[in-house]
XYZ file of C-alpha atoms in Angstrom:
485
model
C 79.041 -244.117 46.815
C 79.294 -246.344 49.923
C 77.629 -244.877 52.984
C 79.317 -245.435 56.371
C 75.905 -246.325 57.785
C 72.666 -247.726 56.397
C 69.596 -245.787 57.595
C 66.861 -247.863 59.192
C 63.387 -246.366 59.619
C 61.044 -248.237 61.920
C 57.315 -247.660 61.702
C 57.295 -245.812 65.011
C 60.176 -243.630 63.747
C 58.109 -242.633 60.712
C 55.151 -241.804 62.951
C 57.375 -239.718 65.224
C 58.621 -237.797 62.175
C 54.981 -237.343 61.095
C 54.144 -235.976 64.545
C 57.022 -233.487 64.338
C 55.821 -232.383 60.890
C 52.261 -232.064 62.174
C 53.466 -229.935 65.081
C 55.398 -227.673 62.687
C 52.333 -227.272 60.447
C 50.166 -226.479 63.460
C 52.682 -223.869 64.650
C 52.617 -222.241 61.207
C 48.818 -222.278 61.193
C 48.634 -220.894 64.750
C 50.815 -217.924 63.776
C 48.356 -217.038 61.019
C 45.304 -217.348 63.287
C 44.949 -214.357 65.601
C 42.957 -216.177 68.294
C 45.388 -219.083 68.523
C 48.455 -216.853 68.326
C 47.185 -214.666 71.185
C 46.456 -217.753 73.275
C 49.915 -219.213 72.696
C 51.459 -215.848 73.520
C 49.833 -216.199 76.949
C 51.498 -219.598 77.263
C 54.883 -218.124 76.330
C 54.484 -215.310 78.857
C 53.896 -217.791 81.674
C 57.060 -218.598 83.638
C 55.709 -221.982 84.692
C 54.805 -222.863 81.126
C 58.166 -221.828 79.700
C 60.186 -223.693 82.335
C 58.056 -226.824 81.966
C 58.217 -226.554 78.177
C 62.006 -226.236 78.297
C 62.384 -229.410 80.345
C 59.860 -231.218 78.153
C 61.798 -230.031 75.102
C 64.955 -231.619 76.524
C 63.112 -234.930 76.876
C 61.789 -234.604 73.326
C 65.325 -233.940 72.055
C 66.544 -237.174 73.644
C 63.589 -239.028 72.131
C 64.252 -237.651 68.652
C 67.940 -238.572 68.855
C 66.874 -242.094 69.794
C 64.487 -242.220 66.806
C 67.243 -241.890 64.174
C 68.322 -245.505 63.578
C 70.984 -246.990 61.339
C 73.326 -249.944 60.884
C 77.080 -249.458 60.882
C 79.523 -250.954 58.388
C 81.145 -254.231 59.442
C 83.166 -254.939 56.302
C 83.684 -252.409 53.522
C 83.393 -253.477 49.909
C 83.979 -251.863 46.555
C 80.254 -251.490 45.954
C 77.224 -251.061 48.169
C 76.144 -254.618 47.328
C 79.369 -256.146 48.676
C 79.509 -253.969 51.802
C 78.402 -255.784 54.926
C 76.448 -253.942 57.585
C 75.963 -254.922 61.205
C 72.810 -256.778 62.177
C 72.497 -254.589 65.275
C 70.442 -251.440 64.809
C 71.703 -248.466 66.811
C 70.427 -244.935 67.164
C 72.115 -241.563 67.125
C 71.682 -241.433 70.887
C 73.541 -244.756 71.193
C 76.432 -243.238 69.260
C 76.544 -240.153 71.499
C 76.498 -242.171 74.727
C 78.690 -245.024 73.485
C 80.584 -245.386 76.812
C 77.304 -245.920 78.649
C 76.215 -248.549 76.126
C 79.475 -250.482 75.923
C 80.674 -250.371 79.543
C 78.864 -253.473 80.773
C 79.757 -255.107 84.084
C 79.077 -258.636 85.313
C 76.145 -257.788 87.593
C 74.927 -255.223 90.101
C 77.030 -252.291 91.179
C 75.971 -249.341 93.316
C 76.001 -245.759 91.985
C 79.542 -244.374 91.614
C 81.002 -247.622 92.968
C 84.357 -249.183 92.106
C 83.476 -252.659 93.369
C 80.672 -255.078 92.606
C 77.587 -255.297 94.812
C 77.660 -259.063 95.375
C 80.500 -261.225 96.662
C 82.297 -263.560 94.269
C 85.199 -265.992 94.329
C 88.373 -263.944 93.910
C 91.749 -265.494 93.174
C 94.627 -263.761 94.911
C 98.117 -263.301 93.382
C 99.464 -266.099 95.593
C 96.928 -268.549 94.134
C 94.586 -268.676 97.126
C 90.846 -268.161 96.634
C 88.655 -265.968 98.804
C 85.199 -264.419 98.649
C 84.900 -260.688 98.316
C 83.637 -257.799 96.238
C 85.401 -257.796 92.858
C 86.682 -254.679 91.096
C 84.492 -253.416 88.311
C 85.763 -253.681 84.766
C 84.914 -250.029 83.955
C 83.574 -248.228 87.025
C 86.547 -246.656 88.768
C 88.961 -248.888 86.833
C 91.457 -246.020 86.526
C 91.965 -245.863 90.297
C 94.911 -247.698 91.851
C 93.405 -247.576 95.348
C 89.638 -246.915 95.251
C 89.408 -246.840 99.039
C 91.369 -243.586 99.271
C 91.175 -242.155 95.739
C 87.518 -242.631 94.769
C 85.792 -239.753 96.567
C 88.498 -237.150 95.785
C 88.330 -238.260 92.154
C 84.526 -238.022 92.147
C 84.613 -234.512 93.639
C 87.262 -233.397 91.146
C 85.263 -234.718 88.184
C 82.017 -233.229 89.529
C 83.699 -229.830 89.861
C 85.020 -230.158 86.320
C 81.493 -230.895 85.127
C 80.144 -227.821 86.917
C 82.806 -225.639 85.293
C 81.968 -227.037 81.856
C 78.256 -226.496 82.528
C 78.949 -222.889 83.553
C 80.898 -222.295 80.341
C 78.079 -223.705 78.219
C 75.525 -221.586 80.065
C 77.579 -218.405 79.649
C 77.825 -219.165 75.929
C 74.046 -219.582 75.711
C 73.513 -216.308 77.590
C 75.853 -214.542 75.171
C 73.996 -215.932 72.155
C 70.656 -214.898 73.651
C 71.965 -211.407 74.393
C 73.249 -211.005 70.835
C 69.856 -212.150 69.537
C 68.095 -209.535 71.682
C 70.616 -206.889 70.572
C 69.939 -207.646 66.910
C 66.176 -207.491 67.408
C 66.117 -204.327 69.529
C 69.109 -202.634 67.875
C 70.560 -201.806 71.273
C 74.051 -202.166 72.694
C 75.207 -205.397 74.311
C 74.931 -203.945 77.837
C 71.403 -202.623 77.272
C 70.372 -205.899 75.661
C 71.723 -207.807 78.639
C 69.527 -205.750 80.973
C 66.541 -206.320 78.693
C 67.272 -210.043 78.685
C 66.984 -210.314 82.470
C 64.260 -207.714 82.867
C 60.980 -208.886 84.390
C 59.106 -206.763 81.819
C 60.392 -208.727 78.807
C 57.657 -210.466 76.822
C 60.000 -213.042 75.350
C 60.796 -215.709 77.953
C 64.587 -215.497 77.801
C 65.027 -215.371 81.555
C 62.778 -218.376 82.240
C 64.450 -220.452 79.516
C 67.947 -219.639 80.759
C 67.008 -220.415 84.364
C 65.569 -223.784 83.304
C 68.680 -224.585 81.255
C 70.897 -223.560 84.186
C 69.052 -225.979 86.488
C 69.487 -228.718 83.901
C 73.187 -228.030 83.367
C 73.910 -228.013 87.115
C 72.821 -231.667 87.195
C 73.758 -232.811 83.688
C 77.291 -231.382 83.667
C 78.713 -233.455 86.546
C 76.756 -236.513 85.402
C 78.239 -236.282 81.905
C 81.808 -236.077 83.228
C 81.322 -238.766 85.876
C 79.632 -241.180 83.447
C 82.883 -241.547 81.503
C 84.667 -243.213 84.436
C 81.827 -244.352 86.709
C 78.295 -245.727 86.589
C 76.404 -242.706 87.895
C 73.198 -244.637 88.632
C 74.873 -248.021 89.069
C 74.221 -251.127 86.979
C 71.397 -253.668 86.829
C 71.398 -257.439 87.149
C 73.131 -258.023 83.814
C 75.615 -255.185 84.303
C 73.997 -252.554 82.045
C 74.382 -248.915 83.002
C 71.119 -247.693 84.559
C 71.638 -244.154 83.243
C 71.739 -245.563 79.707
C 68.538 -247.525 80.347
C 66.568 -244.513 81.588
C 67.750 -242.415 78.635
C 66.565 -245.147 76.259
C 63.255 -245.355 78.126
C 62.426 -241.732 77.312
C 61.737 -242.529 73.647
C 59.335 -245.312 74.567
C 57.317 -243.002 76.792
C 57.240 -240.253 74.157
C 56.228 -242.697 71.406
C 53.392 -244.034 73.556
C 52.172 -240.487 74.191
C 52.469 -239.138 70.638
C 51.680 -242.122 68.389
C 48.655 -243.043 70.494
C 47.462 -239.468 70.010
C 47.857 -239.809 66.232
C 45.716 -242.952 66.328
C 43.108 -241.539 68.683
C 42.457 -238.090 67.176
C 40.874 -239.143 63.833
C 38.339 -241.374 65.623
C 37.523 -238.803 68.288
C 37.222 -235.767 66.008
C 35.328 -237.447 63.142
C 32.856 -239.397 65.277
C 32.392 -236.755 67.988
C 31.712 -233.890 65.587
C 29.499 -236.052 63.362
C 27.430 -237.234 66.335
C 26.889 -233.711 67.630
C 26.231 -232.025 64.278
C 24.012 -234.566 62.506
C 22.198 -235.979 65.540
C 19.441 -238.507 64.923
C 20.430 -242.054 64.094
C 24.051 -241.026 63.501
C 24.254 -239.795 67.079
C 22.558 -242.945 68.374
C 24.964 -245.272 66.538
C 28.082 -243.403 67.690
C 26.826 -243.181 71.269
C 26.130 -246.919 71.262
C 29.611 -247.560 69.873
C 31.577 -245.648 72.500
C 29.258 -246.713 75.333
C 29.836 -250.364 74.424
C 33.588 -249.804 74.161
C 33.653 -248.091 77.544
C 31.839 -251.015 79.133
C 34.756 -253.355 78.328
C 37.566 -253.256 80.927
C 40.489 -251.550 79.231
C 43.218 -253.742 80.715
C 41.442 -256.940 79.648
C 40.946 -255.614 76.126
C 44.595 -254.601 75.841
C 45.773 -257.936 77.277
C 43.642 -259.885 74.786
C 44.885 -257.781 71.860
C 48.534 -258.164 72.927
C 48.063 -261.940 73.220
C 46.612 -262.097 69.698
C 49.520 -260.011 68.406
C 52.011 -262.310 70.137
C 50.424 -265.359 68.469
C 50.634 -263.619 65.089
C 54.337 -262.827 65.545
C 55.078 -266.424 66.573
C 53.309 -267.801 63.487
C 54.955 -265.297 61.123
C 58.452 -265.144 62.572
C 59.957 -264.704 59.097
C 58.495 -261.191 58.922
C 60.549 -260.086 61.943
C 64.194 -260.813 61.183
C 65.592 -258.811 64.133
C 64.634 -258.357 67.763
C 64.482 -254.596 67.240
C 61.874 -254.984 64.482
C 59.857 -257.357 66.640
C 59.932 -254.978 69.607
C 59.009 -252.021 67.392
C 55.995 -253.893 65.990
C 54.763 -254.671 69.488
C 55.213 -251.032 70.518
C 53.248 -249.898 67.465
C 50.482 -252.391 68.177
C 50.291 -251.223 71.791
C 49.931 -247.614 70.602
C 47.116 -248.646 68.263
C 45.266 -250.516 71.017
C 45.656 -247.607 73.446
C 44.418 -245.220 70.743
C 41.396 -247.369 69.919
C 40.438 -247.605 73.597
C 41.110 -243.973 74.596
C 39.211 -241.925 71.986
C 35.841 -242.203 73.701
C 36.398 -239.465 76.303
C 37.387 -236.824 73.748
C 34.596 -237.996 71.431
C 32.015 -237.351 74.145
C 33.382 -233.857 74.785
C 33.382 -232.963 71.077
C 29.841 -234.287 70.673
C 28.600 -231.938 73.388
C 30.462 -228.972 71.889
C 29.158 -229.747 68.388
C 25.588 -229.933 69.741
C 26.025 -226.366 70.963
C 27.767 -225.071 67.834
C 25.166 -226.359 65.390
C 22.616 -224.011 66.986
C 24.847 -220.940 66.670
C 23.815 -218.157 64.282
C 26.753 -218.476 61.869
C 26.120 -222.208 61.435
C 22.389 -221.649 60.946
C 23.161 -218.954 58.365
C 25.469 -221.279 56.455
C 22.773 -223.961 56.404
C 20.191 -221.458 55.169
C 22.524 -220.489 52.319
C 22.715 -224.132 51.228
C 26.314 -224.859 52.264
C 27.001 -228.590 52.338
C 27.130 -230.174 55.818
C 30.696 -231.434 55.575
C 31.868 -228.014 54.417
C 30.162 -226.437 57.433
C 31.846 -228.987 59.691
C 35.311 -228.333 58.246
C 35.004 -224.537 58.038
C 32.980 -223.683 61.156
C 32.649 -226.576 63.607
C 36.097 -228.204 63.676
C 38.074 -224.930 64.089
C 35.855 -224.014 67.041
C 36.483 -227.295 68.884
C 40.251 -227.368 68.392
C 40.871 -225.816 71.802
C 39.199 -228.864 73.383
C 41.296 -231.182 71.213
C 44.555 -229.449 72.189
C 43.715 -229.316 75.902
C 42.658 -232.980 76.023
C 45.699 -234.089 74.033
C 48.187 -232.272 76.257
C 46.460 -233.410 79.446
C 46.292 -237.012 78.224
C 49.990 -237.247 77.323
C 51.180 -237.821 80.888
C 48.389 -240.335 81.445
C 49.581 -242.380 78.480
C 53.174 -242.357 79.767
C 51.955 -243.681 83.114
C 49.720 -246.223 81.343
C 52.745 -247.688 79.565
C 54.535 -248.100 82.891
C 51.535 -249.862 84.434
C 50.946 -252.153 81.431
C 54.616 -253.114 81.184
C 54.640 -253.780 84.926
C 51.765 -256.297 84.603
C 53.360 -257.902 81.535
C 51.094 -256.686 78.705
C 53.097 -253.637 77.696
C 56.103 -253.257 75.435
C 58.450 -256.097 74.508
C 60.744 -257.134 77.399
C 63.774 -256.436 75.201
C 62.727 -252.794 74.762
C 63.824 -250.263 77.346
C 60.966 -248.491 79.084
C 60.112 -247.182 82.521
C 57.610 -250.004 82.972
C 60.092 -252.759 82.182
C 62.645 -251.175 84.524
C 60.100 -251.037 87.346
C 59.012 -254.605 86.617
C 62.630 -255.819 86.656
C 63.237 -254.012 89.951
C 60.277 -255.659 91.651
C 62.183 -258.732 92.837
C 65.383 -256.808 93.541
C 63.634 -254.764 96.224
C 63.318 -257.968 98.269
C 67.080 -258.608 98.235
C 69.286 -258.068 101.228
C 70.893 -255.607 100.774
C 68.240 -253.881 98.687
C 69.031 -252.950 95.064
C 67.240 -249.609 95.044
C 68.897 -247.595 92.268
C 67.140 -248.980 89.106
C 63.708 -248.258 90.576
C 64.789 -244.858 91.900
C 66.301 -243.786 88.563
C 63.179 -244.841 86.623
C 60.964 -243.059 89.164
C 62.945 -239.793 89.058
C 63.080 -239.580 85.250
C 59.435 -240.576 84.827
C 58.425 -238.055 87.492
C 60.355 -235.288 85.717
C 58.763 -236.165 82.350
C 55.203 -236.437 83.686
C 55.514 -233.381 85.945
C 56.799 -231.143 83.148
C 54.002 -232.385 80.855
C 51.353 -231.774 83.532
C 52.562 -228.258 84.353
C 52.653 -227.345 80.663
C 49.189 -228.872 80.230
C 47.809 -226.679 83.032
C 49.217 -223.547 81.403
C 47.904 -224.529 77.956
C 44.465 -225.258 79.430
C 44.349 -221.865 81.151
C 45.353 -220.123 77.910
C 43.060 -221.955 75.481
C 39.982 -222.602 77.570
C 37.546 -219.714 76.921
C 36.205 -219.985 80.484
C 39.702 -219.489 81.933
C 41.221 -217.116 79.380
C 39.567 -214.048 80.928
C 41.001 -214.658 84.409
C 43.730 -212.307 85.706
C 47.113 -213.742 84.820
C 49.076 -212.277 87.703
C 48.895 -215.519 89.682
C 50.634 -217.393 86.903
C 53.745 -215.253 87.010
C 53.339 -213.859 83.480
C 55.951 -211.599 82.046
C 54.395 -208.551 80.422
C 55.727 -205.317 79.132
C 58.110 -204.192 76.417
C 59.338 -206.754 73.905
C 62.980 -207.723 74.371
């Protein structure tokens, strides 16, 4: 059987899939643990947490779609051996937003423009040559007279997008109402009132409000992006909206894969230092103190330079630019993980020092239970709230770290789309006259939305899981309590 595409799994793709599987396993484990399940119920009852989680889930969805890679068929053959596949690796997201990927102009164009941003030599029908702003090949190409037709066409398409968004939202509300009706065994009208009731424990209202806010913006953008460049184009004519969508995966990979690298070091060394003490504690303290004394940027820059030398000497191992860029991204995640585990390790060491003196740990030691069994059964489960809080809080910091490192030239590969590379590319364009402001603004807005949603969710998770905060009154957080919808 000849497949229409050949799946391609990069190393970072496999790690993203592993992170999704780990999250699913943790969710299953949390449902079986009463303490964790009660804490996460507090998160779900928080309006801020649900809205932030919904927006973060939309970003994660885009990142997952961009993590499914494949090569398309160029020339079909009778067998899989004779079928030729394209050398270009595309993702499922690239297939969905094909117009954004393929509609490439010559150079800069402003958002929703029909003409280029810089003057060029234009040949008139009579053969004369003049300088002016040329028509774009794709943006507003369907208009006969952009001067009079562009804004009415934009308003008409934006209104069409709002109507489509309203239809999608009404469909989602209907599905949610039917779900509530099935669970409560009430009529559709009663279930609709339960859905929007402020006493509902399930966060239907908060989720639907968040989705409505998203659809109000995404609907017109989706319709306009077919005929226009919503956020304009960059220096080489690429659609800026496509670039920021592709940058989401890079930020998510930096935040999640770095966490996968960092957690084993932090948990193993931190718990071991606090539980065993003595020379084990001294060695681990010396290790992370020495690592902290080295400037992080210099260490990352040196490691990236060594990796670059390795790739240049072993170019045969990287047959495509995509594979080369993915290897550099993976190496950057490893370096960030190796340099960022020390803070969590110090916190876990202090918590383990306290736990080893607790009565249940002392009783287990008196009964002759092996140390590593005590650590796995009693110590690690009791420090997981610190691990979760630190991980969620550190996610946004890692996204910002990628932007800073790529801006100074020691981040991801220049051929890979990321917020840092977009900001770095926009640095010189801000000095132009007139200023090319839209690539920087688009990267800033999307990165702000991603980091803000992660930070708000992190605050809610911290309040729910931190034992010192869990006993506070929850009225200030806008929790939804009452009968289950």
